[in-house]
Coordinates of C-alpha atoms in Angstrom, one line a residue:
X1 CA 0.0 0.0 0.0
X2 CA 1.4 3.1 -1.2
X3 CA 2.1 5.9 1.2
X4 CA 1.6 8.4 -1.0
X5 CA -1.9 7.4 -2.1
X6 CA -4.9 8.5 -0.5
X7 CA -7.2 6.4 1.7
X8 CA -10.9 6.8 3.3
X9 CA -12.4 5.8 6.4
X10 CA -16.1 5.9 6.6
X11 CA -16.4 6.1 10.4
X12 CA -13.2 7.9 10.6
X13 CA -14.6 9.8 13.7
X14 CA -15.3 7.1 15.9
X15 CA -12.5 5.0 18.2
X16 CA -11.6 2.8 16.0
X17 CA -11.8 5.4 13.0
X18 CA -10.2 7.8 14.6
X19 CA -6.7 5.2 15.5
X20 CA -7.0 4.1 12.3
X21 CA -6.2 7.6 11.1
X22 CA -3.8 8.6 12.8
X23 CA -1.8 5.4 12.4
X24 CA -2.1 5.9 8.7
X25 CA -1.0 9.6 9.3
X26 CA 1.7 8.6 11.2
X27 CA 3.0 7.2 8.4
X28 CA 3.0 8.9 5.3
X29 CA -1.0 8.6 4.0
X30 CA -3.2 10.8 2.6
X31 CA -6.2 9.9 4.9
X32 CA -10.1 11.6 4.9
X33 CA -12.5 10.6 7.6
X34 CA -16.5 10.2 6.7
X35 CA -18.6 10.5 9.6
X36 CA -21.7 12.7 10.9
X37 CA -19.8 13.5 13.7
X38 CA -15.9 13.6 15.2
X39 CA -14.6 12.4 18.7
X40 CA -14.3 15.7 20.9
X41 CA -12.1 14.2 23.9
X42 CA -9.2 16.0 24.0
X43 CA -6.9 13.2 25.4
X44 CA -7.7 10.9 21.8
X45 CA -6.7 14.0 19.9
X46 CA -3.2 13.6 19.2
X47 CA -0.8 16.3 16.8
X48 CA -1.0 14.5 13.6
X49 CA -5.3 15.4 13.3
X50 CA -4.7 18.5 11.4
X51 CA -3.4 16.4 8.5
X52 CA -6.4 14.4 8.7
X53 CA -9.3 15.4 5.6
X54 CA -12.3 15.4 8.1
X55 CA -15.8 15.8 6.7
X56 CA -18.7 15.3 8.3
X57 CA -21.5 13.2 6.1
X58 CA -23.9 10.3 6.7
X59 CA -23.3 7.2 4.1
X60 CA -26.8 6.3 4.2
X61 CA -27.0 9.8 1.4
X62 CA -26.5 7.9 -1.4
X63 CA -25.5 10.9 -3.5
X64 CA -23.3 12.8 -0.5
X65 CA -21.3 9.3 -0.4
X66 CA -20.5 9.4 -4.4
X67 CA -19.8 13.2 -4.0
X68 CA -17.2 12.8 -0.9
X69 CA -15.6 9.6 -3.0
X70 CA -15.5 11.6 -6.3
X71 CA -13.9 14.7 -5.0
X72 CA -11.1 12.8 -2.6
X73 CA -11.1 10.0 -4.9
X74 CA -9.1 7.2 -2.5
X75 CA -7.0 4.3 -3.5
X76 CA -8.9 2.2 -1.1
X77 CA -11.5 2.7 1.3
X78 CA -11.8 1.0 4.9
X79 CA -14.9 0.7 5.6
X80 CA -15.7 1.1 9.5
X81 CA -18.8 2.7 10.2
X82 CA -21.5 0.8 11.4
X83 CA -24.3 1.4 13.8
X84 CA -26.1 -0.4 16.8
X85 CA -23.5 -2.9 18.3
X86 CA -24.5 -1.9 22.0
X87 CA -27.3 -0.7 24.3
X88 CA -29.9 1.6 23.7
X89 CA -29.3 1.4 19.7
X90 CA -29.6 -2.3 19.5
X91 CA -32.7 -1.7 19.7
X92 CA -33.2 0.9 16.6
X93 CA -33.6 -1.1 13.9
X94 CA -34.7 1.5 11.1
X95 CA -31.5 2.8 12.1
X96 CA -29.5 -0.4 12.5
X97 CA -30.5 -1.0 8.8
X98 CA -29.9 2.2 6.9
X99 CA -26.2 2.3 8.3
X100 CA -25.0 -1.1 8.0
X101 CA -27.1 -2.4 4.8
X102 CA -27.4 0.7 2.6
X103 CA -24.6 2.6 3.7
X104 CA -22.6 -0.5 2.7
X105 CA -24.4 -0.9 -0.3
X106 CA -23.3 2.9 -1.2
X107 CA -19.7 2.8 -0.7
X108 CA -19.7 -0.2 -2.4
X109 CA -21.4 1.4 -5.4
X110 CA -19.5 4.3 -5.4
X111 CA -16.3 1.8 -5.1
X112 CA -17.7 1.2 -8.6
X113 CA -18.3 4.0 -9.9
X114 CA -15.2 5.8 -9.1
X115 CA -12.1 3.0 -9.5
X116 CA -11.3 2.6 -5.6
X117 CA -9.1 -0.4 -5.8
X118 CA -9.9 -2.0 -2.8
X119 CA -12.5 -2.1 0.4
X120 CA -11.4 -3.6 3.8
X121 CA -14.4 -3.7 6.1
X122 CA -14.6 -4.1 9.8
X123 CA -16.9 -7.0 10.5
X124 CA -17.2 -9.0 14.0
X125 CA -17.7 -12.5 15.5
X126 CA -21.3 -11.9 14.8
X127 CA -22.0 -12.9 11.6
X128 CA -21.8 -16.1 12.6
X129 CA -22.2 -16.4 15.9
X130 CA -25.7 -16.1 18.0
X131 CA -25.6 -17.7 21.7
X132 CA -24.2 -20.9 20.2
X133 CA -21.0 -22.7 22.0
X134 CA -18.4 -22.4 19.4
X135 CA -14.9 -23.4 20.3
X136 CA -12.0 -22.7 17.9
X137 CA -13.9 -21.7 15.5
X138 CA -12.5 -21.1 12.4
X139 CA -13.4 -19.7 8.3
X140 CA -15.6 -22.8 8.0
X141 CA -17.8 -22.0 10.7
X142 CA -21.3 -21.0 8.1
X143 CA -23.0 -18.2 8.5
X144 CA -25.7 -18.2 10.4
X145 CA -29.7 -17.4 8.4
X146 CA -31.1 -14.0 9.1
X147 CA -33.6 -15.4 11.4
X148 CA -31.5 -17.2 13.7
X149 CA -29.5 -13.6 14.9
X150 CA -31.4 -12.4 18.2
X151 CA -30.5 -9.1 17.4
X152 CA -30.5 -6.8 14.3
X153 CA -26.9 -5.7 14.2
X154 CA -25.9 -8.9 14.4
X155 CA -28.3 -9.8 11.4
X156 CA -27.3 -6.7 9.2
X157 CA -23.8 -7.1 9.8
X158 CA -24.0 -10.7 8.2
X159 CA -25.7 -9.2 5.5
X160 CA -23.2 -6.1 4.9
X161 CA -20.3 -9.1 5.0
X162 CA -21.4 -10.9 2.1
X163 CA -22.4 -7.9 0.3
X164 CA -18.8 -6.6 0.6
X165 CA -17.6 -10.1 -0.2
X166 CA -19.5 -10.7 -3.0
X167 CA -18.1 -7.5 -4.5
X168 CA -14.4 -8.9 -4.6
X169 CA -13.8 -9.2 -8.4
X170 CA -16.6 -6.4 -9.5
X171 CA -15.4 -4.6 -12.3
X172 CA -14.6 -0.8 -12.3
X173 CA -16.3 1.8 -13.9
X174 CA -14.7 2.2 -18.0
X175 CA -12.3 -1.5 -17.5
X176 CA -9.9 0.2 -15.1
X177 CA -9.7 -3.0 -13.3
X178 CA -11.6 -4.8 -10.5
X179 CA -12.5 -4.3 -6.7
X180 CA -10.4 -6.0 -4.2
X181 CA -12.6 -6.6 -0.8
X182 CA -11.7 -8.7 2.4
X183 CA -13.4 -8.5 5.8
X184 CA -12.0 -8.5 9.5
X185 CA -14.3 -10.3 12.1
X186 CA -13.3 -8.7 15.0
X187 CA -13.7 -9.8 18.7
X188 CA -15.3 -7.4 21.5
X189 CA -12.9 -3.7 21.0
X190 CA -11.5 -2.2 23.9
X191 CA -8.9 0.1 24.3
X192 CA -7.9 3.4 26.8
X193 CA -10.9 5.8 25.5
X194 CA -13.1 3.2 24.0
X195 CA -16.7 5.0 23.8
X196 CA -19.0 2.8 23.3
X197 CA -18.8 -0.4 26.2
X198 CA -16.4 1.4 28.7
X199 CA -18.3 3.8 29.7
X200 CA -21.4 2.3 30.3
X201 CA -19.4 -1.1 31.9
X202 CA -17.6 1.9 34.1
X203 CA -20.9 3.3 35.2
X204 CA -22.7 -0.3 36.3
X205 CA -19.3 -0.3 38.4
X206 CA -19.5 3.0 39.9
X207 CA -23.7 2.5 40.4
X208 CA -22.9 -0.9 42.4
X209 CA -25.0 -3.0 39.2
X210 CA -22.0 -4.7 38.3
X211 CA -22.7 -7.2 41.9
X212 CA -23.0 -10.2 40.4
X213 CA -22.1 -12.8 38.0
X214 CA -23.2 -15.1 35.3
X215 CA -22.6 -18.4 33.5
X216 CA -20.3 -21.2 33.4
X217 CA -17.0 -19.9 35.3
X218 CA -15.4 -21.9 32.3
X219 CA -16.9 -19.7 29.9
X220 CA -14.5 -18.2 27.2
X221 CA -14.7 -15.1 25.2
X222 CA -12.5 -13.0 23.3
X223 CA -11.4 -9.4 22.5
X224 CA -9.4 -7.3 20.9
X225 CA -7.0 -4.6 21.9
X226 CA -7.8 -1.2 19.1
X227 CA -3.9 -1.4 18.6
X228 CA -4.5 -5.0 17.0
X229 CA -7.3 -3.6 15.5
X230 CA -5.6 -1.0 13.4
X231 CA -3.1 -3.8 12.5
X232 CA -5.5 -6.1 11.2
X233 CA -6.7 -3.3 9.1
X234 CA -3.3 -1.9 7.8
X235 CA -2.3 -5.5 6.5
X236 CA -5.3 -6.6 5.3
X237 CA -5.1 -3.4 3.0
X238 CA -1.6 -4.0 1.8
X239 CA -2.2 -7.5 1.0
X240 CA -5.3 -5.8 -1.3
X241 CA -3.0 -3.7 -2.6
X242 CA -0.7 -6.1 -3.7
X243 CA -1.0 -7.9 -7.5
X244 CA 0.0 -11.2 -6.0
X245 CA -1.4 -11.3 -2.6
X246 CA -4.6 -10.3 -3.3
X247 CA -5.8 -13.1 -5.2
X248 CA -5.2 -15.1 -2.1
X249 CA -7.2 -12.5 0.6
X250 CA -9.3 -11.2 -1.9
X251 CA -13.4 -12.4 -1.1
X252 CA -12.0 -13.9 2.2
X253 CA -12.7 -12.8 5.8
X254 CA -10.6 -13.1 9.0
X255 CA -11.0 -13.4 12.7
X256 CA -8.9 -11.2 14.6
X257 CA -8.4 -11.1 18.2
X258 CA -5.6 -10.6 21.1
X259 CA -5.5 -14.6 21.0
X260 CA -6.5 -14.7 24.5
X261 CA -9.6 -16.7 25.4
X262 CA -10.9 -15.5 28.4
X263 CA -14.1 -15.7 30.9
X264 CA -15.5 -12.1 30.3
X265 CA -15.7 -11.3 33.9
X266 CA -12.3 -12.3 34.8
X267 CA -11.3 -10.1 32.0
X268 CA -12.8 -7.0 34.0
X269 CA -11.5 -7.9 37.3
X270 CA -8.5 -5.7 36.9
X271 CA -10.9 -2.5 36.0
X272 CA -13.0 -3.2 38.7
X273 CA -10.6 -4.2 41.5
X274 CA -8.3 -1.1 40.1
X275 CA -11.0 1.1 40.3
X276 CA -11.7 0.3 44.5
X277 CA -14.7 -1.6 44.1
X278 CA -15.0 -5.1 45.3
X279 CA -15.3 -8.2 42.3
X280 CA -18.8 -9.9 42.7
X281 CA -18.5 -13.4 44.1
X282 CA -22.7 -14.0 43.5
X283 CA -23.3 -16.1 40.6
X284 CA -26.4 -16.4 38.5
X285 CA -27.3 -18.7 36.0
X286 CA -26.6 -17.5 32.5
X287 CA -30.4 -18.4 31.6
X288 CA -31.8 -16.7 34.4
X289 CA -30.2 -13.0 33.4
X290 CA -30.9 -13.7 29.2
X291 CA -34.7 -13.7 30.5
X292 CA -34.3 -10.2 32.3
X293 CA -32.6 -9.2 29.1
X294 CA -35.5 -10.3 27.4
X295 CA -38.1 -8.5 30.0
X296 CA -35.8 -5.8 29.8
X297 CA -35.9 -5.2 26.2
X298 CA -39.8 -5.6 25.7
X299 CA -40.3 -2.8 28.2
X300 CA -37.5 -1.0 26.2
X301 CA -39.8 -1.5 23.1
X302 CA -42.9 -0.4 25.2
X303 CA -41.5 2.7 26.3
X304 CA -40.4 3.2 23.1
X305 CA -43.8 3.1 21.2
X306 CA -45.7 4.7 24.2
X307 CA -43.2 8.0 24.0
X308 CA -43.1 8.4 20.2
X309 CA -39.0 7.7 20.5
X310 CA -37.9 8.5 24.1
X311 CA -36.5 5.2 25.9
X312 CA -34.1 4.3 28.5
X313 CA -30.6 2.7 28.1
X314 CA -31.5 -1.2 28.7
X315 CA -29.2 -2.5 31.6
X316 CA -28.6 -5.8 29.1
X317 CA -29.6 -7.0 26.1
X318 CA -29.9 -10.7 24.9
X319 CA -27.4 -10.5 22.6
X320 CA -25.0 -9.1 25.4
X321 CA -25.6 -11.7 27.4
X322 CA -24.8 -14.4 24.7
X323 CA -21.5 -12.3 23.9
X324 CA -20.5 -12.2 27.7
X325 CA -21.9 -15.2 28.9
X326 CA -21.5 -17.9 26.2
X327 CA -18.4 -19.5 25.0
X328 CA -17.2 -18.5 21.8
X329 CA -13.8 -17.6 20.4
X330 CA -12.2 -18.3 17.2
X331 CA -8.4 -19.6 15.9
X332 CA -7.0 -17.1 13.3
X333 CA -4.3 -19.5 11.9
X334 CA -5.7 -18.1 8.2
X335 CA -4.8 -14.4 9.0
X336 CA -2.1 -15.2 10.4
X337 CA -0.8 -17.3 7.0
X338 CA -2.6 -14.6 4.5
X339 CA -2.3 -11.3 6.9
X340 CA 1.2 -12.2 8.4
X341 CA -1.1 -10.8 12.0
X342 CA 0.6 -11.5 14.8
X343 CA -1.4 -9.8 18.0
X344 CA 0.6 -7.2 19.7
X345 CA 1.1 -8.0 23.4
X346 CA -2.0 -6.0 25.4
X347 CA -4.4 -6.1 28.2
X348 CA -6.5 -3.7 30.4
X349 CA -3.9 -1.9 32.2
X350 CA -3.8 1.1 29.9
X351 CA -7.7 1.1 30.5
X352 CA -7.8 1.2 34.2
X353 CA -4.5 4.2 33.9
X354 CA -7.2 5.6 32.2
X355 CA -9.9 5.8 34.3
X356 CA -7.6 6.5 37.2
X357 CA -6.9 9.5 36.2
X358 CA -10.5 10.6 35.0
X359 CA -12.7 8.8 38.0
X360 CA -12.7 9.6 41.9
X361 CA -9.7 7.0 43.2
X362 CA -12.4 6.0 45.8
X363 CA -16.0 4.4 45.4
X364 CA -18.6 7.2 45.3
X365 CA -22.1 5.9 45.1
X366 CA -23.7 9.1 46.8
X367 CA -27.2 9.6 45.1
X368 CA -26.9 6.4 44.0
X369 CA -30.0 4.9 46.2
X370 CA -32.1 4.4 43.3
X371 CA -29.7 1.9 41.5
X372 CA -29.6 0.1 44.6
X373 CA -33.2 -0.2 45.1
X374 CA -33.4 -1.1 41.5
X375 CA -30.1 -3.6 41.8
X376 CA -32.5 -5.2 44.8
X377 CA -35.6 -5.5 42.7
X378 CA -34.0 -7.1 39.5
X379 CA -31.9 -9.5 42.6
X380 CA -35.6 -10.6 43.7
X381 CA -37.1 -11.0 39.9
X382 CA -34.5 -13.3 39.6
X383 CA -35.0 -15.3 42.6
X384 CA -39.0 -15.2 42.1
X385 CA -38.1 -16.1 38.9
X386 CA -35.6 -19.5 40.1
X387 CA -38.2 -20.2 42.5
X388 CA -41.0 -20.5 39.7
X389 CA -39.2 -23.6 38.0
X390 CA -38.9 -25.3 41.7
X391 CA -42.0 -28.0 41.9
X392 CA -44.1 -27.5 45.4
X393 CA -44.0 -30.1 47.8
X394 CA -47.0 -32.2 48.2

C-alpha cells in the first residue's frame, strides 16, 4: 500500500476510525475521515489530526457518499462505520438497517463508480455467531440465516459481510480493473478511550449493578486490543494492494483477536478491582439473566412506542448476554498465513490508567440509592423467577 496514495475511512470519527487515522497519518497517508460527527475528547486528539481530511457526512445519502468519493477520490476505502452494536441502539432497527445495509451498499457502489481499488471492512464475530457454543472456531464456521441472529446488528452485519464479499472481483467503472474486498471479524474492542462499552461497563461499576455474576465460570470469550485492530486493518489493505497477494485475501474474511480466550468477567477484574470496588463473588445462571434481558428489552420496546421515541438505556440485552456469557472464540491461523497478523502484546492496564486518572480513586455511590433499590428489585425477579421452575411439595 502506497504511502503516498490516499485512503478513506467511513467512520473515521469514531474509536476505532479515529486510531485508524492517525496510524495511517503517522505514516505517510493521505487519509479523509467520513462520519456525521468527530470524537471531541481532547486526550484521543493527538498532533498529527490537522493532516487528517475530516468531513462530516452520513453514508446512508446515497449521493453525498458518491460526491465525498469523487472529490477525494481514494485508493482504497476501509470501511468502519456501522451502527447499533451496543445498548440503547440495539434496539433501533430502522437505524440499524440504513447504516450497516445501505450505507454499505453505497460505498460499495460508489467503489464502482469511481475505481477505488480496494475495500477492507470491519466486520465481528457476529456474523456467525448467536448464543451458540463455538470453540476454535475457524473460516468454516457457516453463516448463520437471518432469522437465527437475536439481534439486528448482528443480522445486518451478516448481510453487509457478504455484500462486501461478493463485491471482490466487481469490475470498475470504464475497464480500469476490479475491486479488491476482504473482511476482518473482530472480537469485543476495547482500548484506553473506548466509547462505546467502557463507559457504560464503568458506570454499572461505579452505580454498584455490576454485583453479580453469570454463567459457566469456564466460559471463554475474546477481545481485541484497538492497537491490534488497526493492525489487522493496515495488512489486510496492503495485501489488497498487492498484484499477487490479493488473489489469495481477496473475497476472504478473517477473525482477529488478542489470542487470548478469556471468561468475560475475569477479564474486567483488573478494571474493577483497580477502580476500588470489590469483584462480585454472587453467581447467576446465565439463563436466568438472558430472561431479564429479554423482559428488559420488551419494556424497552414499550416505552419506546408509548413515548413516540424517548426510551431508557437497557441494563442488558440478549445478545449481550450471549456475547459475555457464552463460550465462543475463534483460531486465526488463516490471518495469520494470508495477513502475516501477529497480535501485539496488550491487556487492560492502559484502561484502568485511564480511568484513574479521570474517576474519583475512591467508590462514590452518593445519590446512588435508586440503582440500589433497583439492583434489589432485579436480585428478587430473579429469585422469584428460580423459584417458579422449583416444583411444590405435596
Amino acid at each position: 500500500m502506497d504511502s503516498s496514495r490516499r485512503v478513506l475511512i467511513t467512520g473515521g470519527g469514531g474509536f476505532v476510525g479515529l486510531k485508524l487515522c492517525q496510524e495511517l497519518t503517522r505514516r505517510g497517508y493521505k487519509v479523509t475521515a467520513l462520519d456525521v460527527k468527530f470524537v471531541s475528547d481532547a486526550a484521543l486528539v493527538k498532533e498529527e489530526d490537522k493532516n487528517i481530511d475530516k468531513v462530516e457526512a452520513d453514508i446512508t445519502d446515497t449521493s453525498r457518499v458518491n460526491e465525498v468519493v469523487s472529490s477525494c477520490k481514494p485508493h482504497g476505502i476501509f470501511h468502519v462505520a456501522s451502527y447499533g452494536m451496543s445498548g440503547r441502539e440495539m434496539l433501533n432497527k430502522a437505524q440499524i438497517e440504513a447504516v450497516n445495509v445501505q450505507g454499505t451498499s453505497n460505498v460499495l457502489n460508489a467503489c464502482r463508480e469511481h475505481n477505488v481499488r480496494w475495500v477492507v471492512y470491519t466486520s465481528t464475530y457476529n456474523v456467525v455467531f448467536a448464543g451458540q457454543v463455538i470453540e476454535n472456531g475457524d473460516d468454516t464456521t457457516p453463516y448463520l440465516p437471518p432469522d437465527q441472529h437475536i439481534d439486528h446488528y448482528s443480522r445486518t452485519k451478516c448481510m453487509a459481510e457478504q455484500m462486501v464479499i461478493a463485491a471482490n472481483g466487481d469490475e470498475l467503472q470504464g475497464g480500469s480493473g476490479h475491486l479488491r474486498t476482504c473482511s476482518l471479524r473482530c472480537a469485543g474492542i476495547y482500548g484506553e478511550g473506548e466509547t462505546r462499552h467502557l463507559p457504560r461497563i464503568v458506570s454499572y461499576i461505579q452505580q454498584g449493578l455490576f454485583c453479580f455474576k453469570y454463567g459457566d465460570p469456564n466460559c471463554l470469550v475474546e477481545f481485541i486490543h484497538v492497537d491490534n485492530v488497526v493492525l489487522g486493518h493496515r495488512l489486510a489493505a496492503m495485501a489488497l494492494d498487492d498484484d499477487q497477494k490479493h488473489k489469495t485475501v481477496g473475497g476472504q474474511s478473517y477473525f482477529i483477536s488478542d489470542g487470548t480466550p478469556v471468561n468475560n468477567f475475569e477479564f474486567f477484574r483488573p478494571l474493577i478491582e483497580g477502580l476500588g470496588y470489590t469483584y462480585p463473588k454472587i453467581r447467576i445462571p446465565v439463563g436466568l439473566v438472558y430472561f431479564a434481558a429479554f423482559l428488559i428489552e420488551w419494556i424497552h420496546s414499550l416505552v419506546y412506542l408509548v413515548t413516540g421515541g424517548y426510551s431508557f438505556q437497557p441494563l442488558l440485552t440478549r445478545a449481550e448476554v450471549n456475547k459475555t456469557g457464552v463460550t465462543h472464540y475463534f483460531n486465526m491461523d488463516k490471518a495469520q498465513r494470508h495477513l502475516g497478523y501477529q497480535p501485539l502484546n496488550r491487556n487492560l492496564d492502559g484502561v484502568v490508567e485511564w480511568y484513574k486518572k479521570r474517576l474519583p480513586r475512591q467508590p462514590n455511590n452518593k445519590n446512588n440509592s435508586w440503582l440500589l433499590i433497583l439492583n434489589i428489585l432485579l436480585m428478587v425477579t430473579f429469585v422469584a423467577i428460580l423459584f417458579s421452575f422449583i416444583p411444590m411439595a405435596g
